[in-house]
Amino acid sequence: SSGINAEYGRLSNSYPSKQLPIATSFAYDSYQTERCYTLIVYGKVAKCNKIKSCYFYGTVGNDFLTVIVHCLQKQFKLSLELHANIKKFDIRKTNLKFELVLYKEINGMWPNEGKHKPQSKTTTEKSNLEYFQAKCIENTAVSHDSRLVTFEFLGDFYAIPPLGSHVYVYNNDKDSLIDKKPYTVFNVIDSRKFQLLVKKYENGILSSYICALKPDEIVEMQGFDHFIDMNVLLKVKSLVILAAGTGITPFYRIMKEISTNQNFNEHSCTLMFYNKKKKDILIPEELDQLKNGIASIEITHALSQEDAEMWDGLSGRINSSHLDKFSNQSIFLICGPAPFVHLAAGLLKEKGVSKANIKEFVG
C-alpha cells in the first residue's frame, strides 16, 4: 500500500456540469460602527438548490486579510490591506451568508475598509490551493493500526473546509520520493481545528509520518481540494454508502450533515461498512450516534476474517447478495481500497444501477 488513507475524496463519476445546480454569483457588502467593520459575502445559487451553504478559508492579520468563500463550483476572493489595524475578529456563517466582523484597534469611523488588491472581489472557478502550516495538538489511537490526529492552523490561517474536501500533507523528509499525499478532512471542530483519520501502512511513508506526530509538531499542508454538493444527494430518497476500512473518512462529515439537515427528514441512508475483523472497525460509537438524527440512518457491519464464534453479523467480502435489498434508483457512494471500489462498482452495474447513480471516491 502507498500509505494513503484518503486518496479518496474526489468524485470520479459526477453529474454532467449542465445538470449541476451551480452558484450563479456572489454579492459583497459592508457596514461599520465606531467599534467594528463588517464585511459580508452572499452566495447566490439556483432556486433548485435546497441545501444552501458556503465554506471558507484564508488569512486574517491585524492589518490585512485574504479570504476565499467557496460555494458549490465557484469561489469569491476578498483580499485587501485594511484601512487601520484590528485587534480581533469574528466569523459568522449562516447558509449562504458569510460575515467577517473586524474589531477596530482604535474606535472611530473609517472612510472605507481599506485598499483592495488585484483580483479582490472577483468570482472564479474553485481551483487555487492555499499553503499553510498546522500544529498537531492531539494524536489518539482509534484502532490497532489507525490514529485520529487533531491539528490547529498556525498563524493567521482559518478555515471551514467543504464537505468531502481533502488536504495535501507534505513529507518532512525532503529527500523522499513522495513529497505529498492527499488526506480527506475527517472532521472539523471549528475554524481553527480539524482532524484526519489515518491508517498506518507498513510501507506507507506519509501515513507513518502522520501517525507518529507528537503534540506541537508542525506540518506543511496545502488545501482544500474537491467537495461534494449535498444537493445531488437530495435527488433520491435513498442513499447507500459502501465503505471499506478508512474509506469511511469522507463519509463521516456527509453523514453528520444528513443526520442534522432538515432537508433529509424524509430520506434514508444506509452504511455498509466492510472490515476484516471487529478490531478494525473505526469510530463505531461516533457512527452509532448519527442514527439518532433527522434522517433514517442504518448501519450494517460486514467482516471478512472474523472467527465465526466471535461474530454473528454479516460476513464475507462485498457481493451481489449484500446489494439485493437496495433499489436501483438509490444513489451509491463508494470509498475504500481500489480493489473494493472496482468490485463494488462492478456489482452495481451488473445489478442495473445507472452510471449516474454510482459515485466513486478515488485519489
C-alpha positions as a LaTeX table, in Angstrom:
\begin{tabular}{lrrr}
\hline
Residue & $x$ (\AA) & $y$ (\AA) & $z$ (\AA) \\
\hline
Ser1 & 0.00 & 0.00 & 0.00 \\
Ser2 & 1.10 & 3.55 & $-0.65$ \\
Gly3 & 0.05 & 4.68 & 2.81 \\
Ile4 & $-2.79$ & 6.89 & 1.62 \\
Asn5 & $-5.93$ & 6.59 & 3.70 \\
Ala6 & $-7.86$ & 9.31 & 1.98 \\
Glu7 & $-6.69$ & 9.22 & $-1.52$ \\
Tyr8 & $-10.45$ & 9.01 & $-1.67$ \\
Gly9 & $-12.31$ & 12.27 & $-1.76$ \\
Arg10 & $-12.75$ & 13.15 & $-5.40$ \\
Leu11 & $-15.93$ & 12.12 & $-7.16$ \\
Ser12 & $-14.67$ & 10.32 & $-10.23$ \\
Asn13 & $-18.13$ & 9.98 & $-11.71$ \\
Ser14 & $-20.15$ & 13.12 & $-11.01$ \\
Tyr15 & $-23.18$ & 14.52 & $-12.75$ \\
Pro16 & $-22.51$ & 16.33 & $-16.05$ \\
Ser17 & $-21.94$ & 20.01 & $-15.35$ \\
Lys18 & $-25.12$ & 21.05 & $-17.14$ \\
Gln19 & $-27.15$ & 19.06 & $-14.59$ \\
Leu20 & $-25.42$ & 20.50 & $-11.55$ \\
Pro21 & $-27.05$ & 23.41 & $-9.72$ \\
Ile22 & $-24.28$ & 26.00 & $-9.53$ \\
Ala23 & $-23.51$ & 29.12 & $-7.56$ \\
Thr24 & $-24.53$ & 31.76 & $-10.08$ \\
Ser25 & $-22.87$ & 34.73 & $-8.39$ \\
Phe26 & $-21.73$ & 36.40 & $-5.20$ \\
Ala27 & $-22.61$ & 39.77 & $-3.74$ \\
Tyr28 & $-20.38$ & 41.85 & $-1.49$ \\
Asp29 & $-21.43$ & 44.41 & 1.10 \\
Ser30 & $-20.06$ & 46.08 & 4.22 \\
Tyr31 & $-21.09$ & 48.35 & 7.06 \\
Gln32 & $-19.43$ & 49.78 & 10.15 \\
Thr33 & $-19.92$ & 51.17 & 13.60 \\
Glu34 & $-17.48$ & 53.07 & 15.79 \\
Arg35 & $-16.31$ & 49.75 & 17.18 \\
Cys36 & $-16.21$ & 47.34 & 14.23 \\
Tyr37 & $-16.23$ & 47.00 & 10.43 \\
Thr38 & $-18.24$ & 44.09 & 8.98 \\
Leu39 & $-17.59$ & 42.57 & 5.55 \\
Ile40 & $-20.35$ & 40.41 & 4.08 \\
Val41 & $-20.29$ & 37.94 & 1.19 \\
Tyr42 & $-23.57$ & 36.47 & $-0.08$ \\
Gly43 & $-23.67$ & 33.41 & $-2.31$ \\
Lys44 & $-26.50$ & 33.38 & $-4.85$ \\
Val45 & $-27.45$ & 29.96 & $-6.17$ \\
Ala46 & $-30.08$ & 28.45 & $-8.44$ \\
Lys47 & $-33.52$ & 28.08 & $-6.87$ \\
Cys48 & $-33.36$ & 24.29 & $-7.28$ \\
Asn49 & $-30.74$ & 24.14 & $-4.53$ \\
Lys50 & $-32.44$ & 23.21 & $-1.28$ \\
Ile51 & $-29.16$ & 22.96 & 0.61 \\
Lys52 & $-27.52$ & 26.36 & 0.58 \\
Ser53 & $-24.21$ & 26.67 & 2.36 \\
Cys54 & $-20.80$ & 28.22 & 1.91 \\
Tyr55 & $-17.37$ & 27.39 & 3.25 \\
Phe56 & $-14.27$ & 29.50 & 3.63 \\
Tyr57 & $-10.54$ & 29.55 & 4.21 \\
Gly58 & $-7.93$ & 32.26 & 4.35 \\
Thr59 & $-5.67$ & 34.51 & 6.39 \\
Val60 & $-6.68$ & 37.40 & 8.63 \\
Gly61 & $-3.94$ & 39.57 & 10.15 \\
Asn62 & $-4.09$ & 42.76 & 12.17 \\
Asp63 & $-3.84$ & 44.96 & 9.07 \\
Phe64 & $-4.66$ & 42.71 & 6.09 \\
Leu65 & $-6.82$ & 39.79 & 5.01 \\
Thr66 & $-7.22$ & 37.31 & 2.17 \\
Val67 & $-10.33$ & 35.17 & 2.40 \\
Ile68 & $-11.83$ & 32.69 & $-0.08$ \\
Val69 & $-15.56$ & 31.99 & 0.22 \\
His70 & $-16.47$ & 28.74 & $-1.53$ \\
Cys71 & $-19.97$ & 27.83 & $-2.71$ \\
Leu72 & $-20.59$ & 24.81 & $-4.94$ \\
Gln73 & $-18.38$ & 25.10 & $-8.03$ \\
Lys74 & $-17.27$ & 28.69 & $-7.54$ \\
Gln75 & $-15.33$ & 30.85 & $-5.15$ \\
Phe76 & $-15.21$ & 34.53 & $-4.23$ \\
Lys77 & $-11.92$ & 36.13 & $-3.25$ \\
Leu78 & $-11.60$ & 39.06 & $-0.87$ \\
Ser79 & $-8.10$ & 40.47 & $-0.44$ \\
Leu80 & $-7.26$ & 43.88 & 0.98 \\
Glu81 & $-4.99$ & 45.99 & 3.13 \\
Leu82 & $-7.15$ & 47.26 & 5.95 \\
His83 & $-7.57$ & 50.99 & 6.50 \\
Ala84 & $-6.29$ & 50.58 & 10.06 \\
Asn85 & $-5.31$ & 47.86 & 12.48 \\
Ile86 & $-7.78$ & 45.49 & 14.11 \\
Lys87 & $-7.42$ & 43.81 & 17.49 \\
Lys88 & $-9.58$ & 40.75 & 16.82 \\
Phe89 & $-12.32$ & 39.44 & 14.53 \\
Asp90 & $-15.32$ & 37.11 & 14.49 \\
Ile91 & $-16.60$ & 34.85 & 11.74 \\
Arg92 & $-20.34$ & 34.39 & 11.32 \\
Lys93 & $-21.66$ & 31.93 & 8.76 \\
Thr94 & $-25.30$ & 31.08 & 8.09 \\
Asn95 & $-26.21$ & 29.20 & 4.93 \\
Leu96 & $-25.10$ & 31.44 & 2.05 \\
Lys97 & $-24.14$ & 34.44 & 4.17 \\
Phe98 & $-20.54$ & 34.87 & 5.34 \\
Glu99 & $-19.70$ & 37.73 & 7.69 \\
Leu100 & $-16.26$ & 38.84 & 8.83 \\
Val101 & $-16.57$ & 41.20 & 11.80 \\
Leu102 & $-13.38$ & 43.24 & 12.28 \\
Tyr103 & $-12.97$ & 44.88 & 15.68 \\
Lys104 & $-11.03$ & 48.14 & 15.37 \\
Glu105 & $-7.93$ & 48.67 & 17.46 \\
Ile106 & $-8.94$ & 52.31 & 17.86 \\
Asn107 & $-12.64$ & 53.16 & 17.85 \\
Gly108 & $-13.83$ & 55.55 & 15.18 \\
Met109 & $-15.32$ & 55.65 & 11.69 \\
Trp110 & $-13.15$ & 54.57 & 8.72 \\
Pro111 & $-13.57$ & 56.22 & 5.29 \\
Asn112 & $-13.63$ & 52.69 & 3.82 \\
Glu113 & $-12.49$ & 49.16 & 4.61 \\
Gly114 & $-9.08$ & 49.70 & 3.00 \\
Lys115 & $-7.29$ & 49.12 & $-0.29$ \\
His116 & $-8.42$ & 46.11 & $-2.30$ \\
Lys117 & $-5.66$ & 44.14 & $-4.01$ \\
Pro118 & $-5.84$ & 42.94 & $-7.64$ \\
Gln119 & $-8.32$ & 40.07 & $-8.05$ \\
Ser120 & $-10.17$ & 41.08 & $-4.89$ \\
Lys121 & $-13.97$ & 40.92 & $-5.11$ \\
Thr122 & $-13.77$ & 38.50 & $-8.05$ \\
Thr123 & $-15.54$ & 35.20 & $-8.70$ \\
Thr124 & $-13.68$ & 32.26 & $-10.24$ \\
Glu125 & $-13.99$ & 28.51 & $-10.61$ \\
Lys126 & $-12.68$ & 26.85 & $-7.48$ \\
Ser127 & $-9.11$ & 25.85 & $-8.23$ \\
Asn128 & $-6.50$ & 27.64 & $-6.16$ \\
Leu129 & $-4.99$ & 25.77 & $-3.22$ \\
Glu130 & $-3.58$ & 27.57 & $-0.21$ \\
Tyr131 & $-0.35$ & 26.64 & 1.55 \\
Phe132 & $-0.49$ & 26.69 & 5.33 \\
Gln133 & 1.05 & 25.19 & 8.43 \\
Ala134 & $-0.79$ & 23.23 & 11.09 \\
Lys135 & 0.32 & 22.06 & 14.50 \\
Cys136 & $-0.51$ & 18.62 & 15.86 \\
Ile137 & $-2.31$ & 19.12 & 19.17 \\
Glu138 & $-3.51$ & 15.54 & 19.77 \\
Asn139 & $-2.77$ & 12.10 & 18.31 \\
Thr140 & $-5.06$ & 9.32 & 19.55 \\
Ala141 & $-5.25$ & 5.64 & 18.64 \\
Val142 & $-8.73$ & 4.66 & 17.41 \\
Ser143 & $-7.78$ & 1.09 & 16.45 \\
His144 & $-4.72$ & $-1.15$ & 16.41 \\
Asp145 & $-3.44$ & 0.48 & 13.20 \\
Ser146 & $-5.26$ & 3.84 & 12.84 \\
Arg147 & $-4.94$ & 7.22 & 14.52 \\
Leu148 & $-7.15$ & 10.27 & 14.87 \\
Val149 & $-4.88$ & 13.30 & 14.58 \\
Thr150 & $-6.12$ & 16.76 & 15.58 \\
Phe151 & $-4.49$ & 19.80 & 14.00 \\
Glu152 & $-4.64$ & 23.52 & 14.71 \\
Phe153 & $-3.88$ & 26.07 & 11.99 \\
Leu154 & $-0.87$ & 28.24 & 12.72 \\
Gly155 & $-0.54$ & 31.99 & 12.33 \\
Asp156 & $-3.47$ & 33.88 & 10.87 \\
Phe157 & $-4.99$ & 30.99 & 8.87 \\
Tyr158 & $-8.62$ & 29.98 & 9.38 \\
Ala159 & $-10.86$ & 27.54 & 7.52 \\
Ile160 & $-14.12$ & 25.62 & 7.41 \\
Pro161 & $-13.30$ & 23.17 & 4.56 \\
Pro162 & $-16.06$ & 22.00 & 2.21 \\
Leu163 & $-17.66$ & 18.59 & 2.71 \\
Gly164 & $-15.64$ & 15.86 & 1.03 \\
Ser165 & $-12.55$ & 18.03 & 0.65 \\
His166 & $-9.03$ & 16.95 & 1.43 \\
Val167 & $-5.67$ & 18.45 & 2.27 \\
Tyr168 & $-2.26$ & 17.62 & 0.88 \\
Val169 & 0.17 & 16.71 & 3.64 \\
Tyr170 & 3.83 & 17.37 & 2.81 \\
Asn171 & 6.57 & 14.97 & 3.80 \\
Asn172 & 9.09 & 16.40 & 6.27 \\
Asp173 & 11.79 & 14.29 & 4.59 \\
Lys174 & 12.77 & 16.43 & 1.61 \\
Asp175 & 14.83 & 13.59 & 0.12 \\
Ser176 & 11.86 & 11.21 & $-0.05$ \\
Leu177 & 10.47 & 10.17 & $-3.43$ \\
Ile178 & 6.99 & 11.03 & $-2.16$ \\
Asp179 & 6.65 & 14.69 & $-1.28$ \\
Lys180 & 2.93 & 14.92 & $-0.50$ \\
Lys181 & $-0.30$ & 12.91 & $-0.36$ \\
Pro182 & $-3.99$ & 13.88 & $-0.12$ \\
Tyr183 & $-5.97$ & 13.05 & 3.02 \\
Thr184 & $-9.69$ & 13.61 & 3.47 \\
Val185 & $-10.69$ & 16.10 & 6.16 \\
Phe186 & $-12.38$ & 13.69 & 8.56 \\
Asn187 & $-13.90$ & 16.21 & 10.96 \\
Val188 & $-13.97$ & 19.98 & 11.51 \\
Ile189 & $-14.01$ & 21.16 & 15.11 \\
Asp190 & $-14.05$ & 24.90 & 14.42 \\
Ser191 & $-12.41$ & 27.43 & 12.11 \\
Arg192 & $-9.01$ & 26.74 & 13.72 \\
Lys193 & $-9.05$ & 22.96 & 14.28 \\
Phe194 & $-9.68$ & 19.89 & 12.13 \\
Gln195 & $-8.98$ & 16.16 & 12.24 \\
Leu196 & $-7.52$ & 13.49 & 9.97 \\
Leu197 & $-8.24$ & 9.79 & 10.42 \\
Val198 & $-5.19$ & 7.92 & 9.17 \\
Lys199 & $-4.36$ & 4.24 & 8.85 \\
Lys200 & $-0.69$ & 3.38 & 9.18 \\
Tyr201 & 0.57 & 1.14 & 6.41 \\
Glu202 & 3.74 & $-0.91$ & 6.76 \\
Asn203 & 5.40 & 0.79 & 3.79 \\
Gly204 & 3.39 & 3.99 & 3.92 \\
Ile205 & 5.80 & 6.91 & 4.06 \\
Leu206 & 3.24 & 9.65 & 4.68 \\
Ser207 & 0.91 & 7.57 & 6.85 \\
Ser208 & 3.83 & 6.56 & 9.10 \\
Tyr209 & 4.89 & 10.20 & 9.36 \\
Ile210 & 1.42 & 11.43 & 10.33 \\
Cys211 & 0.71 & 8.59 & 12.76 \\
Ala212 & 3.99 & 9.30 & 14.59 \\
Leu213 & 3.34 & 13.02 & 15.06 \\
Lys214 & 3.67 & 14.36 & 18.58 \\
Pro215 & 1.89 & 17.38 & 20.08 \\
Asp216 & 3.39 & 20.71 & 18.94 \\
Glu217 & 5.00 & 19.21 & 15.82 \\
Ile218 & 4.34 & 21.38 & 12.77 \\
Val219 & 3.21 & 20.03 & 9.40 \\
Glu220 & 3.26 & 21.72 & 6.00 \\
Met221 & $-0.07$ & 21.40 & 4.16 \\
Gln222 & $-1.98$ & 22.62 & 1.14 \\
Gly223 & $-5.75$ & 22.74 & 0.71 \\
Phe224 & $-8.56$ & 22.43 & 0.10 \\
Asp225 & $-9.32$ & 20.22 & $-2.87$ \\
His226 & $-12.59$ & 18.67 & $-4.08$ \\
Phe227 & $-16.01$ & 18.71 & $-2.47$ \\
Ile228 & $-19.43$ & 17.11 & $-2.73$ \\
Asp229 & $-22.63$ & 19.01 & $-3.43$ \\
Met230 & $-25.23$ & 17.70 & $-0.97$ \\
Asn231 & $-27.99$ & 18.82 & $-3.33$ \\
Val232 & $-27.03$ & 15.86 & $-5.55$ \\
Leu233 & $-27.93$ & 13.50 & $-2.70$ \\
Leu234 & $-31.37$ & 15.09 & $-2.35$ \\
Lys235 & $-32.35$ & 13.90 & $-5.81$ \\
Val236 & $-33.45$ & 10.50 & $-4.48$ \\
Lys237 & $-34.91$ & 9.35 & $-1.15$ \\
Ser238 & $-32.43$ & 6.50 & $-0.67$ \\
Leu239 & $-28.68$ & 6.85 & $-0.20$ \\
Val240 & $-26.38$ & 3.84 & 0.16 \\
Ile241 & $-22.78$ & 4.21 & 1.35 \\
Leu242 & $-20.35$ & 1.37 & 0.67 \\
Ala243 & $-17.15$ & 1.87 & 2.66 \\
Ala244 & $-14.17$ & $-0.33$ & 3.45 \\
Gly245 & $-11.63$ & 0.45 & 6.18 \\
Thr246 & $-10.51$ & 4.08 & 6.16 \\
Gly247 & $-12.85$ & 4.59 & 3.22 \\
Ile248 & $-15.21$ & 5.83 & 5.93 \\
Thr249 & $-13.26$ & 9.10 & 6.16 \\
Pro250 & $-15.09$ & 11.18 & 3.51 \\
Phe251 & $-18.48$ & 9.90 & 4.63 \\
Tyr252 & $-18.43$ & 10.84 & 8.31 \\
Arg253 & $-19.00$ & 14.57 & 7.71 \\
Ile254 & $-21.53$ & 13.76 & 4.96 \\
Met255 & $-23.48$ & 11.51 & 7.32 \\
Lys256 & $-23.33$ & 14.17 & 10.05 \\
Glu257 & $-24.85$ & 16.64 & 7.60 \\
Ile258 & $-27.59$ & 14.17 & 6.64 \\
Ser259 & $-28.38$ & 13.46 & 10.30 \\
Thr260 & $-28.81$ & 17.16 & 11.17 \\
Asn261 & $-30.15$ & 18.80 & 8.00 \\
Gln262 & $-33.94$ & 19.14 & 7.91 \\
Asn263 & $-33.94$ & 18.66 & 4.13 \\
Phe264 & $-33.16$ & 14.98 & 4.70 \\
Asn265 & $-36.06$ & 14.30 & 7.07 \\
Glu266 & $-37.74$ & 12.01 & 4.52 \\
His267 & $-34.56$ & 10.32 & 3.32 \\
Ser268 & $-32.94$ & 7.04 & 4.27 \\
Cys269 & $-29.21$ & 6.44 & 4.44 \\
Thr270 & $-27.64$ & 3.01 & 4.78 \\
Leu271 & $-23.95$ & 2.50 & 5.53 \\
Met272 & $-22.46$ & $-0.88$ & 4.60 \\
Phe273 & $-19.12$ & $-0.84$ & 6.41 \\
Tyr274 & $-16.63$ & $-3.56$ & 5.40 \\
Asn275 & $-13.64$ & $-4.57$ & 7.53 \\
Lys276 & $-11.56$ & $-7.66$ & 8.22 \\
Lys277 & $-12.19$ & $-8.04$ & 11.97 \\
Lys278 & $-14.06$ & $-6.31$ & 14.79 \\
Lys279 & $-10.84$ & $-4.63$ & 15.91 \\
Asp280 & $-10.60$ & $-2.96$ & 12.50 \\
Ile281 & $-13.95$ & $-1.14$ & 12.78 \\
Leu282 & $-13.24$ & 2.58 & 13.06 \\
Ile283 & $-15.26$ & 5.09 & 15.13 \\
Pro284 & $-18.18$ & 2.70 & 15.90 \\
Glu285 & $-19.55$ & 4.87 & 18.72 \\
Glu286 & $-19.45$ & 8.05 & 16.62 \\
Leu287 & $-21.27$ & 6.29 & 13.79 \\
Asp288 & $-23.96$ & 4.93 & 16.12 \\
Gln289 & $-24.66$ & 8.44 & 17.39 \\
Leu290 & $-25.62$ & 9.51 & 13.88 \\
Lys291 & $-28.59$ & 7.13 & 13.95 \\
Asn292 & $-30.38$ & 9.49 & 16.33 \\
Gly293 & $-30.59$ & 12.32 & 13.78 \\
Ile294 & $-33.23$ & 13.64 & 11.39 \\
Ala295 & $-32.77$ & 11.15 & 8.56 \\
Ser296 & $-33.31$ & 7.42 & 8.88 \\
Ile297 & $-29.76$ & 6.07 & 9.14 \\
Glu298 & $-28.98$ & 2.36 & 9.22 \\
Ile299 & $-25.50$ & 0.90 & 9.74 \\
Thr300 & $-24.51$ & $-2.65$ & 8.84 \\
His301 & $-21.04$ & $-4.02$ & 9.54 \\
Ala302 & $-19.58$ & $-6.83$ & 7.42 \\
Leu303 & $-16.43$ & $-8.68$ & 8.46 \\
Ser304 & $-14.41$ & $-10.92$ & 6.15 \\
Gln305 & $-11.90$ & $-12.56$ & 8.50 \\
Glu306 & $-13.54$ & $-12.67$ & 11.94 \\
Asp307 & $-13.93$ & $-16.03$ & 13.72 \\
Ala308 & $-17.50$ & $-17.35$ & 13.47 \\
Glu309 & $-17.85$ & $-17.66$ & 17.26 \\
Met310 & $-16.87$ & $-14.01$ & 17.62 \\
Trp311 & $-19.28$ & $-12.59$ & 15.05 \\
Asp312 & $-22.91$ & $-13.28$ & 14.18 \\
Gly313 & $-23.38$ & $-10.39$ & 11.80 \\
Leu314 & $-22.86$ & $-10.11$ & 8.05 \\
Ser315 & $-19.73$ & $-11.93$ & 6.89 \\
Gly316 & $-17.55$ & $-12.03$ & 3.82 \\
Arg317 & $-16.47$ & $-9.58$ & 1.16 \\
Ile318 & $-18.99$ & $-7.44$ & $-0.68$ \\
Asn319 & $-21.09$ & $-9.48$ & $-3.10$ \\
Ser320 & $-24.33$ & $-9.19$ & $-5.04$ \\
Ser321 & $-26.45$ & $-10.67$ & $-2.22$ \\
His322 & $-25.45$ & $-7.74$ & 0.01 \\
Leu323 & $-26.89$ & $-5.30$ & $-2.53$ \\
Asp324 & $-30.12$ & $-7.07$ & $-3.50$ \\
Lys325 & $-32.25$ & $-5.18$ & $-0.95$ \\
Phe326 & $-31.38$ & $-1.77$ & $-2.38$ \\
Ser327 & $-33.35$ & $-0.06$ & $-5.15$ \\
Asn328 & $-31.55$ & 0.59 & $-8.41$ \\
Gln329 & $-32.81$ & 4.16 & $-8.08$ \\
Ser330 & $-30.71$ & 4.77 & $-4.96$ \\
Ile331 & $-27.54$ & 6.84 & $-5.09$ \\
Phe332 & $-24.50$ & 4.75 & $-4.16$ \\
Leu333 & $-21.33$ & 6.31 & $-2.70$ \\
Ile334 & $-18.25$ & 4.06 & $-2.67$ \\
Cys335 & $-14.89$ & 4.51 & $-0.97$ \\
Gly336 & $-12.09$ & 2.22 & 0.11 \\
Pro337 & $-9.07$ & 0.43 & $-1.35$ \\
Ala338 & $-9.08$ & 0.40 & $-5.17$ \\
Pro339 & $-9.99$ & $-3.33$ & $-5.47$ \\
Phe340 & $-13.02$ & $-2.80$ & $-3.20$ \\
Val341 & $-14.19$ & 0.27 & $-5.15$ \\
His342 & $-13.84$ & $-1.51$ & $-8.50$ \\
Leu343 & $-15.63$ & $-4.64$ & $-7.24$ \\
Ala344 & $-18.49$ & $-2.69$ & $-5.66$ \\
Ala345 & $-18.98$ & $-0.51$ & $-8.74$ \\
Gly346 & $-18.94$ & $-3.57$ & $-10.98$ \\
Leu347 & $-21.56$ & $-5.35$ & $-8.87$ \\
Leu348 & $-23.83$ & $-2.30$ & $-9.00$ \\
Lys349 & $-23.52$ & $-2.06$ & $-12.78$ \\
Glu350 & $-24.37$ & $-5.76$ & $-13.09$ \\
Lys351 & $-27.38$ & $-5.10$ & $-10.87$ \\
Gly352 & $-28.56$ & $-2.47$ & $-13.35$ \\
Val353 & $-27.75$ & 0.69 & $-11.41$ \\
Ser354 & $-27.16$ & 3.60 & $-13.80$ \\
Lys355 & $-23.67$ & 5.07 & $-14.03$ \\
Ala356 & $-25.03$ & 8.44 & $-12.89$ \\
Asn357 & $-26.12$ & 6.94 & $-9.55$ \\
Ile358 & $-22.72$ & 5.43 & $-8.74$ \\
Lys359 & $-20.25$ & 7.83 & $-7.11$ \\
Glu360 & $-16.72$ & 6.57 & $-6.60$ \\
Phe361 & $-14.39$ & 8.44 & $-4.25$ \\
Val362 & $-10.89$ & 7.99 & $-5.62$ \\
Gly363 & $-7.46$ & 9.61 & $-5.40$ \\
\hline
\end{tabular}
